[in-house]
PDB file of C-alpha atoms in Angstrom:
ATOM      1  CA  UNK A 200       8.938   0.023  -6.861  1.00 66.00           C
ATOM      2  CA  UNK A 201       8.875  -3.580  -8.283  1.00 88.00           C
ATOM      3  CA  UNK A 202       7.166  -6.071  -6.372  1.00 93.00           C
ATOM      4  CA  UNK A 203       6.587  -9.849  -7.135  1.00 96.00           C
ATOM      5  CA  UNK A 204       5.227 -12.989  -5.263  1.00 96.00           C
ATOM      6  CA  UNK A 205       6.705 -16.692  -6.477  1.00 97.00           C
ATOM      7  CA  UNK A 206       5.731 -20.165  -5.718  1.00 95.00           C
ATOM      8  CA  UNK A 207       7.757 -22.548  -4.014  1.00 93.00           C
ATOM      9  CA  UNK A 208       9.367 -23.471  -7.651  1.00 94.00           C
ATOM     10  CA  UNK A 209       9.577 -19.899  -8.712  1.00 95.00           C
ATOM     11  CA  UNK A 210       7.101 -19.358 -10.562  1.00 95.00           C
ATOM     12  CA  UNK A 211       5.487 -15.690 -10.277  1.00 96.00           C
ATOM     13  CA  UNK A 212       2.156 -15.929  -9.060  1.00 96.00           C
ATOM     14  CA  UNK A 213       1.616 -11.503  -8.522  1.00 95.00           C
ATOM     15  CA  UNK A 214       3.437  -8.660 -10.165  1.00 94.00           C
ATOM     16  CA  UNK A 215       2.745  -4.872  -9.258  1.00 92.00           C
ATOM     17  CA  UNK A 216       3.922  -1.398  -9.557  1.00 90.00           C
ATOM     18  CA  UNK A 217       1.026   0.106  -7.328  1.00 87.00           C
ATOM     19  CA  UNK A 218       1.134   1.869  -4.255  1.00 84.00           C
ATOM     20  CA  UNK A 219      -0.323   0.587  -1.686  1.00 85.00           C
ATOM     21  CA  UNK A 220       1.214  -2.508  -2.261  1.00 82.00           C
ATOM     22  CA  UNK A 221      -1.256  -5.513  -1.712  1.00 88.00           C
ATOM     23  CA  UNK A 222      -1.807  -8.732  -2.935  1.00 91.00           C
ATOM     24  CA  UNK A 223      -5.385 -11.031  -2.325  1.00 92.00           C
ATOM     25  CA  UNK A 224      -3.861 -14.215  -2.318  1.00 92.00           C
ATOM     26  CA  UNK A 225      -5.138 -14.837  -6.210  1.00 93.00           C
ATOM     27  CA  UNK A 226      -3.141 -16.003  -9.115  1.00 94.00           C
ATOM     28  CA  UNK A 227      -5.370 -16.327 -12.106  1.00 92.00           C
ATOM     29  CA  UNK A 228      -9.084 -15.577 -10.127  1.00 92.00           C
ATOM     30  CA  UNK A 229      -8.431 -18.591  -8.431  1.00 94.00           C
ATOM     31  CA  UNK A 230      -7.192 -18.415  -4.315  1.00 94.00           C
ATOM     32  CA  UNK A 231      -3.388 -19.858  -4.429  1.00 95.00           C
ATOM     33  CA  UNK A 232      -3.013 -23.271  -2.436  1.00 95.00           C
ATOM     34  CA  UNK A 233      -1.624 -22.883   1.247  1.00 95.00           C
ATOM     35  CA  UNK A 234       2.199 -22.516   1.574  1.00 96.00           C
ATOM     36  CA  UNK A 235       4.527 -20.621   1.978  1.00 96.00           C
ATOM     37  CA  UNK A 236       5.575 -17.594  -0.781  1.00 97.00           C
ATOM     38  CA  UNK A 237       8.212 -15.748  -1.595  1.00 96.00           C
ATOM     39  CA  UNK A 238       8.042 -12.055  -1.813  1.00 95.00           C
ATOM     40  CA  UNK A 239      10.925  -9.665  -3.764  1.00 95.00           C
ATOM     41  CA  UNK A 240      10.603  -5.833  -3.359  1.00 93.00           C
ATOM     42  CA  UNK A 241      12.622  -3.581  -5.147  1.00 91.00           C
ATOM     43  CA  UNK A 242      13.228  -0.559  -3.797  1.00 91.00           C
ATOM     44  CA  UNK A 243      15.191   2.625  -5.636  1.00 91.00           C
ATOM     45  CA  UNK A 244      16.120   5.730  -3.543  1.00 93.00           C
ATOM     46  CA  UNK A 245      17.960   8.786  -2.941  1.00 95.00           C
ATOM     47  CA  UNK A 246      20.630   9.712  -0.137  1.00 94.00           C
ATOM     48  CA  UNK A 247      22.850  12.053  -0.329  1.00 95.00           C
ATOM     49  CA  UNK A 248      22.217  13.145  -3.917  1.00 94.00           C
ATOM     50  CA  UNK A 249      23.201   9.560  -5.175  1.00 95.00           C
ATOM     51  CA  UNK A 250      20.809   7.162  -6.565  1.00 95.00           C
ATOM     52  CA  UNK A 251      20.910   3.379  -5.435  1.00 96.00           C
ATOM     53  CA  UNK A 252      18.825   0.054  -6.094  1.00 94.00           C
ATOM     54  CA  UNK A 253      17.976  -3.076  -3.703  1.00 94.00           C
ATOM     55  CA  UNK A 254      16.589  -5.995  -3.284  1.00 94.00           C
ATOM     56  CA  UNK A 255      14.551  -5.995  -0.049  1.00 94.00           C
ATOM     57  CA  UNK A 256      13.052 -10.320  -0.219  1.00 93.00           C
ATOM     58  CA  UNK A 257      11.450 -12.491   2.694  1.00 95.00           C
ATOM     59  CA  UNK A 258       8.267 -15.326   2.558  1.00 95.00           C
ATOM     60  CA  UNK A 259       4.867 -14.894   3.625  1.00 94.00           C
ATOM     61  CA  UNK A 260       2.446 -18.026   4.081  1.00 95.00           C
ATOM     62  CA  UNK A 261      -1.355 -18.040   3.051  1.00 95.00           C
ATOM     63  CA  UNK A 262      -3.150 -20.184   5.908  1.00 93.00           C
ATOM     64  CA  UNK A 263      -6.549 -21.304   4.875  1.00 85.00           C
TER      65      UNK A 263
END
């Protein structure tokens, strides 16, 4: 699985392939400005012996 965070003008602000999934709220060190940010999963899986790909994407907002 894929997952990224973006800014409110797209830029990516977290990138990672680890499981658990988790992000601190950082984007270079420094804690990322309140708002809200957009989150994009990708998700591959298996059903019924056939392989398939999506986009699973919703917002999350850091409150300080």
């Amino acid at each position: 699985m894929d997952r990224q965070v973006y800014d409110r003008w797209g830029n990516l602000v977290f990138a990672s392939t680890e499981i658990p999934y988790t992000w601190n709220g950082k984007f270079n060190q420094d804690d990322v400005s309140s708002g809200v940010y957009v989150y994009v999963v990708r998700v591959k899986y298996m059903f019924e012996n056939k392989s398939y790909e999506e986009l699973v994407y919703s917002d999350v907002t850091v409150v300080k």
